[in-house]
CSV table of C-alpha atoms in Angstrom, one decimal:
chain,number,residue,atom,x,y,z
A,1,MET,CA,134.0,104.1,-55.8
A,2,PRO,CA,134.8,100.5,-55.2
A,3,TYR,CA,132.3,97.8,-56.4
A,4,VAL,CA,130.7,96.2,-53.3
A,5,ARG,CA,129.7,92.4,-54.2
A,6,ALA,CA,126.4,91.4,-52.8
A,7,PRO,CA,127.0,89.5,-49.6
A,8,PRO,CA,126.1,85.5,-49.4
A,9,GLY,CA,122.6,84.8,-50.1
A,10,PHE,CA,121.6,88.4,-51.0
A,11,HIS,CA,120.7,89.8,-54.3
A,12,ALA,CA,121.6,93.3,-55.8
A,13,LEU,CA,119.2,96.0,-56.8
A,14,PRO,CA,121.0,98.8,-58.3
A,15,LEU,CA,119.6,101.9,-56.7
A,16,PRO,CA,121.6,105.2,-55.5
A,17,LEU,CA,120.9,106.7,-52.1
A,18,ALA,CA,119.7,109.7,-53.7
A,19,GLN,CA,116.4,107.6,-54.6
A,20,LEU,CA,116.2,105.9,-51.0
A,21,SER,CA,117.9,106.1,-47.9
A,22,LEU,CA,117.2,103.1,-45.7
A,23,ALA,CA,118.9,105.2,-42.7
A,24,ALA,CA,116.6,107.8,-42.9
A,25,VAL,CA,113.1,106.3,-44.2
A,26,LEU,CA,113.2,103.4,-41.9
A,27,LYS,CA,114.1,105.8,-38.9
A,28,CYS,CA,111.9,108.6,-39.4
A,29,GLY,CA,108.7,107.6,-37.8
A,30,GLN,CA,106.7,105.9,-40.7
A,31,SER,CA,107.2,102.3,-39.9
A,32,PHE,CA,107.8,100.7,-36.2
A,33,ARG,CA,108.7,97.2,-36.9
A,34,TRP,CA,112.0,97.4,-38.6
A,35,SER,CA,115.0,95.8,-36.6
A,36,THR,CA,118.2,97.3,-37.1
A,37,TYR,CA,121.8,95.4,-36.7
A,38,PRO,CA,125.1,97.1,-37.3
A,39,LEU,CA,127.6,95.6,-39.3
A,40,HIS,CA,131.5,95.9,-39.4
A,41,ALA,CA,132.2,98.2,-42.5
A,42,ALA,CA,136.0,98.8,-43.2
A,43,LEU,CA,134.9,101.5,-46.0
A,44,PRO,CA,132.3,103.9,-46.7
A,45,SER,CA,131.2,102.0,-49.6
A,46,ASP,CA,130.2,99.0,-47.3
A,47,PRO,CA,126.8,98.4,-46.0
A,48,SER,CA,126.9,99.6,-42.1
A,49,HIS,CA,123.7,98.2,-41.2
A,50,GLU,CA,121.1,95.3,-42.0
A,51,TYR,CA,117.3,96.0,-41.5
A,52,ARG,CA,114.9,93.4,-41.3
A,53,LEU,CA,111.0,93.2,-41.2
A,54,CYS,CA,108.7,90.3,-40.7
A,55,LEU,CA,105.7,89.8,-43.6
A,56,GLN,CA,103.3,87.2,-43.1
A,57,ASP,CA,105.3,84.7,-44.7
A,58,ARG,CA,108.8,85.7,-44.9
A,59,VAL,CA,111.3,87.9,-43.3
A,60,VAL,CA,112.9,90.6,-45.5
A,61,CYS,CA,116.5,91.4,-44.8
A,62,LEU,CA,118.0,94.6,-46.5
A,63,ARG,CA,121.7,96.4,-46.9
A,64,GLN,CA,122.6,99.2,-48.6
A,65,SER,CA,125.9,100.5,-50.2
A,66,PRO,CA,125.9,104.2,-52.1
A,67,ASP,CA,124.7,102.5,-55.3
A,68,THR,CA,123.0,99.3,-54.1
A,69,ILE,CA,120.1,97.6,-51.9
A,70,PHE,CA,120.9,94.3,-51.3
A,71,TYR,CA,118.2,92.0,-50.3
A,72,ARG,CA,116.9,88.6,-49.3
A,73,ALA,CA,114.3,86.7,-47.7
A,74,VAL,CA,114.3,83.9,-45.3
A,75,PHE,CA,111.1,81.4,-45.0
A,76,PRO,CA,110.0,79.0,-42.5
A,77,GLU,CA,110.4,76.1,-45.1
A,78,THR,CA,114.0,75.8,-46.4
A,79,SER,CA,113.6,72.5,-48.4
A,80,VAL,CA,112.1,73.7,-51.7
A,81,SER,CA,112.5,73.3,-55.2
A,82,PRO,CA,114.9,75.8,-57.3
A,83,GLU,CA,111.8,76.9,-59.2
A,84,ILE,CA,110.0,77.8,-55.8
A,85,VAL,CA,113.2,79.9,-54.8
A,86,SER,CA,113.3,81.6,-58.1
A,87,ALA,CA,109.4,82.5,-57.8
A,88,ARG,CA,109.9,83.7,-53.8
A,89,ASP,CA,112.9,86.0,-54.8
A,90,ALA,CA,110.6,87.5,-57.8
A,91,GLU,CA,107.6,88.2,-55.2
A,92,THR,CA,110.3,89.7,-52.9
A,93,LEU,CA,111.8,92.0,-55.4
A,94,LEU,CA,108.2,93.2,-56.1
A,95,TRP,CA,107.3,93.8,-52.6
A,96,LEU,CA,110.4,96.0,-52.6
A,97,LYS,CA,109.4,98.1,-55.5
A,98,ASP,CA,105.9,98.3,-54.2
A,99,TYR,CA,106.8,99.1,-50.2
A,100,PHE,CA,109.4,101.9,-51.5
A,101,GLN,CA,107.3,103.0,-54.1
A,102,LEU,CA,110.2,102.9,-56.5
A,103,ASP,CA,108.4,103.6,-59.6
A,104,VAL,CA,108.4,107.4,-58.3
A,105,ASP,CA,111.5,109.1,-59.2
A,106,LEU,CA,112.5,110.9,-56.2
A,107,VAL,CA,115.5,112.6,-58.0
A,108,LYS,CA,113.1,114.3,-60.0
A,109,LEU,CA,110.7,115.1,-57.4
A,110,TYR,CA,113.5,116.9,-55.4
A,111,SER,CA,114.7,118.7,-58.2
A,112,GLU,CA,111.2,120.1,-58.7
A,113,TRP,CA,110.5,120.9,-55.0
A,114,ALA,CA,114.1,122.9,-54.9
A,115,GLU,CA,112.5,125.0,-57.7
A,116,ARG,CA,109.5,125.7,-56.3
A,117,ASP,CA,110.9,126.1,-52.7
A,118,PRO,CA,114.2,128.0,-51.5
A,119,VAL,CA,113.6,126.4,-47.9
A,120,PHE,CA,113.6,123.0,-49.6
A,121,ALA,CA,116.6,124.0,-52.0
A,122,LYS,CA,118.9,124.2,-49.2
A,123,LEU,CA,118.3,120.8,-47.4
A,124,ARG,CA,117.9,118.7,-50.6
A,125,THR,CA,121.7,117.3,-50.7
A,126,ARG,CA,122.1,116.9,-47.3
A,127,PHE,CA,118.7,115.2,-46.7
A,128,GLU,CA,118.4,112.9,-49.9
A,129,GLY,CA,116.7,109.8,-50.4
A,130,ILE,CA,113.7,110.4,-48.3
A,131,ARG,CA,110.7,108.8,-49.7
A,132,MET,CA,107.2,107.7,-48.5
A,133,LEU,CA,106.6,103.7,-47.5
A,134,ARG,CA,103.8,102.2,-49.1
A,135,GLN,CA,102.6,100.3,-45.9
A,136,ASP,CA,99.9,97.6,-45.3
A,137,PRO,CA,96.8,100.1,-44.5
A,138,TRP,CA,96.0,97.7,-41.3
A,139,GLU,CA,99.2,97.6,-39.5
A,140,ASN,CA,99.7,101.3,-40.5
A,141,LEU,CA,96.2,102.4,-38.9
A,142,ILE,CA,96.8,100.3,-35.7
A,143,SER,CA,100.5,101.8,-35.5
A,144,PHE,CA,99.3,105.4,-35.5
A,145,ILE,CA,96.5,104.7,-33.1
A,146,CYS,CA,99.3,103.8,-30.8
A,147,SER,CA,101.2,106.8,-31.4
A,148,SER,CA,98.7,109.4,-29.5
A,149,ASN,CA,100.8,111.2,-27.1
A,150,ASN,CA,103.6,108.9,-27.5
A,151,ASN,CA,107.5,108.9,-28.9
A,152,ILE,CA,109.3,106.5,-31.2
A,153,ALA,CA,110.2,104.0,-28.5
A,154,ARG,CA,107.1,103.6,-26.8
A,155,ILE,CA,105.5,103.4,-30.1
A,156,THR,CA,108.2,101.0,-31.4
A,157,LYS,CA,107.5,98.9,-27.9
A,158,MET,CA,103.9,98.5,-28.4
A,159,VAL,CA,103.7,97.6,-31.9
A,160,LYS,CA,106.2,95.0,-31.1
A,161,THR,CA,104.2,93.7,-28.0
A,162,LEU,CA,101.0,93.5,-30.4
A,163,CYS,CA,103.0,91.2,-32.5
A,164,THR,CA,104.7,88.9,-29.7
A,165,GLN,CA,101.2,88.9,-27.7
A,166,TYR,CA,99.0,88.1,-30.4
A,167,SER,CA,100.8,86.4,-33.1
A,168,PRO,CA,103.1,83.4,-33.1
A,169,PRO,CA,106.5,83.5,-34.2
A,170,LEU,CA,106.6,82.5,-38.2
A,171,LEU,CA,110.7,81.7,-37.6
A,172,SER,CA,113.9,82.3,-35.6
A,173,ILE,CA,117.1,83.4,-37.2
A,174,PRO,CA,120.1,84.7,-35.5
A,175,PRO,CA,121.4,88.1,-36.2
A,176,PRO,CA,123.9,89.0,-39.1
A,177,LYS,CA,127.3,88.1,-37.8
A,178,LEU,CA,129.5,91.1,-37.3
A,179,ILE,CA,132.5,89.8,-39.1
A,180,ILE,CA,134.9,92.6,-40.2
A,181,THR,CA,135.6,92.6,-44.2
A,182,THR,CA,138.2,94.2,-46.1
A,183,GLY,CA,135.2,96.4,-47.7
A,184,LEU,CA,135.6,94.9,-51.2
A,185,LEU,CA,135.3,91.3,-49.7
A,186,THR,CA,132.0,89.6,-48.6
A,187,PRO,CA,132.0,87.5,-45.5
A,188,SER,CA,132.5,84.4,-47.7
A,189,ASP,CA,135.8,85.8,-48.9
A,190,SER,CA,137.0,86.6,-45.4
A,191,ASN,CA,136.3,82.7,-44.7
A,192,GLU,CA,133.1,82.6,-43.0
A,193,SER,CA,133.3,79.0,-42.3
A,194,CYS,CA,136.4,79.3,-40.2
A,195,PRO,CA,136.7,83.2,-38.9
A,196,SER,CA,139.2,84.2,-36.6
A,197,PRO,CA,137.8,84.5,-33.0
A,198,ALA,CA,139.6,87.9,-32.9
A,199,LEU,CA,137.0,89.2,-35.8
A,200,THR,CA,134.0,87.9,-34.6
A,201,THR,CA,131.7,88.2,-31.9
A,202,PRO,CA,130.4,85.2,-29.9
A,203,GLU,CA,127.7,82.6,-31.5
A,204,PRO,CA,124.3,84.7,-31.2
A,205,GLU,CA,121.2,83.5,-30.3
A,206,LEU,CA,118.4,82.9,-32.4
A,207,GLU,CA,115.7,86.0,-32.6
A,208,SER,CA,112.1,85.1,-33.4
A,209,PHE,CA,110.1,87.0,-35.6
A,210,HIS,CA,106.1,87.9,-35.5
A,211,PRO,CA,104.1,88.9,-38.2
A,212,PHE,CA,101.7,91.6,-37.8
A,213,PRO,CA,98.4,90.4,-36.4
A,214,PRO,CA,95.1,90.4,-38.2
A,215,PRO,CA,91.9,92.4,-37.2
A,216,SER,CA,90.1,89.3,-35.5
A,217,ARG,CA,93.1,88.8,-33.0
A,218,PHE,CA,92.1,92.1,-31.5
A,219,SER,CA,88.5,92.1,-31.6
A,220,THR,CA,87.5,90.1,-28.7
A,221,PRO,CA,86.3,92.1,-25.5
A,222,ASP,CA,89.4,90.7,-23.4
A,223,VAL,CA,92.0,92.4,-25.5
A,224,ALA,CA,91.4,96.1,-23.9
A,225,ALA,CA,92.1,94.7,-20.6
A,226,THR,CA,95.2,92.6,-21.7
A,227,LEU,CA,96.5,95.8,-23.6
A,228,ARG,CA,96.0,98.2,-20.7
A,229,SER,CA,98.2,95.9,-18.3
A,230,LEU,CA,100.7,95.7,-20.9
A,231,GLY,CA,100.8,99.7,-20.6
A,232,PHE,CA,98.7,100.6,-23.5
A,233,GLY,CA,96.4,103.1,-21.6
A,234,TYR,CA,93.5,104.6,-23.5
A,235,ARG,CA,94.8,103.1,-26.8
A,236,ALA,CA,93.6,99.7,-25.7
A,237,ASP,CA,90.2,100.5,-25.8
A,238,PHE,CA,90.6,102.1,-29.2
A,239,ILE,CA,92.5,99.3,-30.7
A,240,GLN,CA,89.9,96.7,-29.6
A,241,LYS,CA,87.0,98.7,-30.6
A,242,THR,CA,88.3,99.7,-34.1
A,243,ALA,CA,88.8,96.0,-34.6
A,244,LYS,CA,85.7,95.1,-33.3
A,245,MET,CA,83.8,97.6,-35.7
A,246,LEU,CA,85.6,96.3,-38.6
A,247,VAL,CA,85.3,92.8,-38.0
A,248,ASP,CA,81.5,93.1,-37.5
A,249,ALA,CA,81.3,95.3,-40.7
A,250,HIS,CA,83.4,93.0,-42.9
A,251,GLY,CA,83.9,89.6,-41.4
A,252,VAL,CA,86.9,87.5,-40.9
A,253,SER,CA,87.1,85.3,-44.3
A,254,ILE,CA,90.4,84.7,-45.1
A,255,SER,CA,91.3,85.3,-49.0
A,256,ALA,CA,93.6,83.4,-51.0
A,257,ARG,CA,96.4,86.1,-50.3
A,258,GLY,CA,95.9,85.8,-46.4
A,259,LYS,CA,93.8,88.9,-45.6
A,260,GLU,CA,90.8,89.1,-43.4
A,261,GLY,CA,87.7,91.2,-44.6
A,262,PRO,CA,89.0,94.2,-42.7
A,263,GLU,CA,92.1,94.2,-44.1
A,264,ARG,CA,90.6,93.9,-47.7
A,265,TRP,CA,88.3,96.6,-47.1
A,266,LEU,CA,90.9,98.6,-46.0
A,267,ASP,CA,92.8,98.3,-49.3
A,268,THR,CA,89.7,99.4,-51.1
A,269,LEU,CA,90.4,102.9,-49.8
A,270,ARG,CA,93.2,103.3,-52.1
A,271,SER,CA,90.9,103.5,-54.9
A,272,MET,CA,88.7,106.0,-53.1
A,273,SER,CA,88.9,109.8,-53.2
A,274,THR,CA,91.0,111.3,-50.6
A,275,ALA,CA,88.2,112.9,-49.0
A,276,ASP,CA,86.1,109.5,-49.3
A,277,ALA,CA,88.6,107.6,-47.8
A,278,ARG,CA,89.4,110.2,-45.0
A,279,GLU,CA,85.8,110.2,-43.9
A,280,GLU,CA,85.4,106.4,-43.4
A,281,LEU,CA,88.7,106.3,-41.1
A,282,LEU,CA,87.4,109.1,-39.1
A,283,LYS,CA,84.3,106.6,-38.2
A,284,LEU,CA,87.0,104.3,-36.3
A,285,MET,CA,87.6,104.7,-32.9
A,286,GLY,CA,90.8,106.6,-31.9
A,287,VAL,CA,91.3,108.4,-35.3
A,288,GLY,CA,91.2,112.1,-35.8
A,289,ARG,CA,92.1,114.0,-38.4
A,290,LYS,CA,95.7,113.8,-37.9
A,291,VAL,CA,95.8,109.8,-37.5
A,292,ALA,CA,93.6,109.5,-40.6
A,293,ASP,CA,96.0,111.9,-42.6
A,294,CYS,CA,99.2,109.7,-41.3
A,295,VAL,CA,97.3,106.5,-42.8
A,296,LEU,CA,96.1,108.3,-46.1
A,297,LEU,CA,99.7,109.4,-46.8
A,298,MET,CA,101.6,106.3,-45.5
A,299,SER,CA,99.6,103.7,-46.9
A,300,LEU,CA,96.7,104.8,-49.1
A,301,ASP,CA,98.4,106.5,-52.1
A,302,LYS,CA,97.2,109.8,-51.1
A,303,ALA,CA,100.7,111.6,-51.6
A,304,GLU,CA,99.3,115.1,-51.5
A,305,VAL,CA,98.0,114.8,-48.1
A,306,ILE,CA,100.0,116.5,-45.0
A,307,PRO,CA,99.2,115.5,-41.4
A,308,VAL,CA,99.2,118.6,-39.5
A,309,ASP,CA,99.7,119.6,-35.9
A,310,THR,CA,100.8,122.7,-33.9
A,311,HIS,CA,104.3,122.2,-34.7
A,312,VAL,CA,103.8,121.8,-38.5
A,313,HIS,CA,101.7,125.0,-38.0
A,314,GLN,CA,104.8,126.9,-36.4
A,315,ILE,CA,107.1,126.1,-39.6
A,316,ALA,CA,104.2,127.5,-41.8
A,317,MET,CA,104.1,130.7,-39.9
A,318,LYS,CA,107.8,131.0,-39.6
A,319,HIS,CA,108.9,129.8,-43.1
A,320,TYR,CA,106.2,130.0,-45.3
A,321,GLY,CA,104.2,133.4,-44.8
A,322,LEU,CA,101.1,132.0,-43.0
A,323,SER,CA,99.7,134.7,-41.0
A,324,GLY,CA,98.1,133.7,-37.6
A,325,THR,CA,98.8,132.8,-34.0
A,326,LYS,CA,99.6,129.9,-31.9
A,327,GLN,CA,95.9,129.2,-31.4
A,328,ALA,CA,94.3,126.0,-31.1
A,329,MET,CA,94.1,123.5,-33.8
A,330,SER,CA,90.8,123.9,-35.7
A,331,PRO,CA,89.4,122.2,-38.9
A,332,ARG,CA,89.8,125.4,-40.8
A,333,LEU,CA,93.0,126.2,-39.7
A,334,TYR,CA,94.0,122.6,-40.5
A,335,ASP,CA,92.7,122.9,-43.9
A,336,ALA,CA,94.6,126.3,-44.6
A,337,ILE,CA,97.7,124.6,-43.4
A,338,SER,CA,97.5,122.0,-45.8
A,339,GLU,CA,96.2,124.2,-48.8
A,340,LYS,CA,99.2,126.2,-48.0
A,341,PHE,CA,101.8,123.9,-48.1
A,342,HIS,CA,99.9,122.0,-51.2
A,343,SER,CA,100.4,125.3,-53.2
A,344,VAL,CA,104.1,125.2,-52.3
A,345,TRP,CA,105.0,121.5,-53.4
A,346,GLY,CA,102.1,120.2,-55.5
A,347,ASP,CA,100.9,116.8,-55.8
A,348,TYR,CA,103.4,115.1,-53.8
A,349,ALA,CA,103.2,117.6,-50.9
A,350,GLY,CA,103.1,114.8,-48.3
A,351,TRP,CA,106.3,113.5,-49.6
A,352,ALA,CA,108.2,116.6,-49.3
A,353,HIS,CA,106.6,117.6,-46.0
A,354,SER,CA,108.2,114.4,-44.6
A,355,VAL,CA,111.6,115.5,-46.0
A,356,LEU,CA,111.5,118.8,-43.9
A,357,PHE,CA,109.9,117.1,-41.2
A,358,THR,CA,113.0,114.7,-40.9
A,359,ALA,CA,115.2,117.6,-41.2
A,360,ASP,CA,113.8,119.2,-38.1
A,361,LEU,CA,114.2,116.1,-36.0
A,362,LYS,CA,116.8,116.6,-33.1
A,363,ALA,CA,118.3,112.9,-33.6
A,364,PHE,CA,119.0,114.0,-37.5
A,365,SER,CA,120.9,117.0,-36.4
A,366,ASP,CA,124.1,115.6,-37.7
A,367,TYR,CA,122.7,113.5,-40.4
A,368,GLY,CA,124.8,113.9,-43.6
A,369,LEU,CA,127.5,116.1,-42.1
A,370,ILE,CA,131.3,115.0,-41.8
A,371,THR,CA,132.3,115.4,-38.1
A,372,PRO,CA,135.4,114.4,-36.5
A,373,ALA,CA,133.7,111.7,-34.5
A,374,ALA,CA,131.5,110.6,-37.5
A,375,SER,CA,131.9,108.6,-40.9
A,376,PRO,CA,131.1,110.6,-44.4
A,377,ARG,CA,128.2,108.3,-44.6
A,378,LYS,CA,124.6,109.4,-43.6
A,379,GLN,CA,124.3,108.2,-40.1
A,380,ASN,CA,121.5,105.8,-39.0
A,381,MET,CA,119.1,107.6,-36.6
A,382,SER,CA,116.7,106.1,-34.0
A,383,THR,CA,114.1,108.8,-33.8
A,384,SER,CA,110.4,109.2,-34.5
A,385,ARG,CA,108.1,112.2,-35.9
A,386,ALA,CA,106.9,111.8,-32.1
A,387,ALA,CA,110.6,112.6,-30.9
A,388,GLY,CA,111.1,115.9,-29.1
A,389,ASP,CA,113.6,118.6,-29.8
A,390,SER,CA,113.6,120.8,-26.8
A,391,SER,CA,117.2,119.4,-25.4
A,392,SER,CA,118.7,121.4,-28.4
A,393,ALA,CA,117.5,124.6,-27.0
A,394,ARG,CA,118.7,123.6,-23.7
A,395,ALA,CA,122.2,122.8,-25.4
A,396,ARG,CA,122.4,126.4,-27.2
A,397,LYS,CA,121.9,128.0,-23.8
A,398,ARG,CA,124.9,126.3,-22.5
A,399,GLY,CA,126.7,127.6,-25.6
A,400,ALA,CA,126.9,124.1,-27.3
A,401,LYS,CA,127.9,124.5,-31.1
A,402,GLN,CA,125.9,122.2,-33.5
A,403,VAL,CA,127.8,121.3,-36.7
A,404,GLN,CA,125.6,122.8,-39.4
A,405,THR,CA,125.9,122.8,-43.2
A,406,GLN,CA,126.4,126.6,-44.4
A,407,ASP,CA,123.0,126.9,-45.9
A,408,ALA,CA,120.9,124.3,-44.0
A,409,PRO,CA,118.1,126.3,-42.4
A,410,LYS,CA,117.0,125.4,-38.8
A,411,LEU,CA,113.3,125.0,-39.1
A,412,GLY,CA,110.7,125.2,-36.3
A,413,GLU,CA,111.8,123.6,-32.7
A,414,GLY,CA,110.3,120.4,-31.8
A,415,LEU,CA,108.4,119.3,-35.1
A,416,ARG,CA,106.7,116.2,-33.9
A,417,ARG,CA,103.9,113.2,-34.9
A,418,ASP,CA,100.5,113.2,-33.6
A,419,ASP,CA,101.2,114.1,-30.1
A,420,ASP,CA,104.0,114.9,-27.8
A,421,SER,CA,105.1,112.6,-24.6
A,422,LEU,CA,105.3,114.1,-21.6
A,423,GLY,CA,108.8,114.7,-21.0
A,424,GLU,CA,109.1,116.8,-24.4
A,425,ALA,CA,107.2,119.8,-23.2
A,426,SER,CA,109.4,123.0,-23.3
A,427,SER,CA,108.9,124.2,-20.2
A,428,PRO,CA,107.9,122.6,-16.4
A,429,ALA,CA,104.4,124.8,-16.8
A,430,GLU,CA,104.1,123.1,-20.3
A,431,ARG,CA,104.7,119.6,-18.6
A,432,VAL,CA,102.2,120.1,-15.9
A,433,LYS,CA,99.6,120.8,-18.4
A,434,LYS,CA,100.4,117.7,-20.5
A,435,ARG,CA,100.3,115.5,-17.2
A,436,ARG,CA,96.7,116.8,-16.6
A,437,ARG,CA,95.8,116.2,-20.0
A,438,VAL,CA,96.8,112.6,-20.3
A,439,SER,CA,95.2,112.1,-16.6
A,440,GLN,CA,91.8,113.4,-18.1
A,441,ALA,CA,92.1,110.8,-21.2
A,442,PRO,CA,89.6,108.2,-21.4
A,443,ARG,CA,90.9,104.8,-20.3
């Protein structure tokens, strides 16, 4: 494989795609604030996209080749000493290792799951590199309160609206230049200072990046009305009341690391047992068992937790021998499904569940496949655990043929994150029922 040099300003972290696939992990409904930018890539070994996320003090930029993660951080202050630059680079690397949990050997886990589970064994090669993020618990909590009856596009819009409405911009930078390279050359090798007009796009406008707002910004009574006017519906009250509950209980004092009292308290849930941490989360407005389990899995280090809904139940019945009917989800049924999957996958059952979940999403239907219209690389998919899959059933009725690997199983149709959006019901009757349920929801 050709060696790909780090782009100017980026650092290289050797890491094979089997350990982390940014194209899958950042698009499968775990986090909703990453911005994605296409890059011109002449060879399969070239990075095809840049991903950006605004933290409280910096914007992290990532690119990926088959064996390397390229990273850099952009700060508001640019005139700093070399010592400060070096310290910041070290901090960014530590953040990357923590956020992507790179201390966990994903290849080893895949091997263990494949030995225990023939269903997983058929998917492991095609859907490699899917791991759980270790997100900020406060941001993760509010994001999944927004996920109720929602899909990826609306969740992303809501989360970004929270940032632009309640958090001042940290900095503004242009998107990456779309400069065609030779694959083995970086933009600087291609004369970036004087690029040919035929190979570049017009000078882009600056894009502002906003950190996620702290709890105090959402705790005042006027927030609910403002969010309702911005299209949040009944979720507006959940966000405001949850923020107020946490602020009233833990104050707004800011630590040396810039975290308010509620954020520091949420961090302490990581050291609690799963049951105790879940009990604390369930006290908050807009947090049911499913949302609580999403937060436990994605930000509180509870790798064994599996968020369950009716679609996960269908997969458990179809592929894992769980008996039962399409009954309403009850605490007893929820526990039975969780215990079943834990018995199959073990202590990292939540991680394994995420791989099968992603594999079943419609937008990942050609992920990892070589088709006449696609490159051999994994394709970037824009989807969510809230995205529906009913259109694939209609495509089959029309006789459409989807490319599948020979041994990749077709999991349960329509596996989604917490609640399904109105337009994703599988029949007109179901869509009417969903509209009625939503119209009766508290606002």
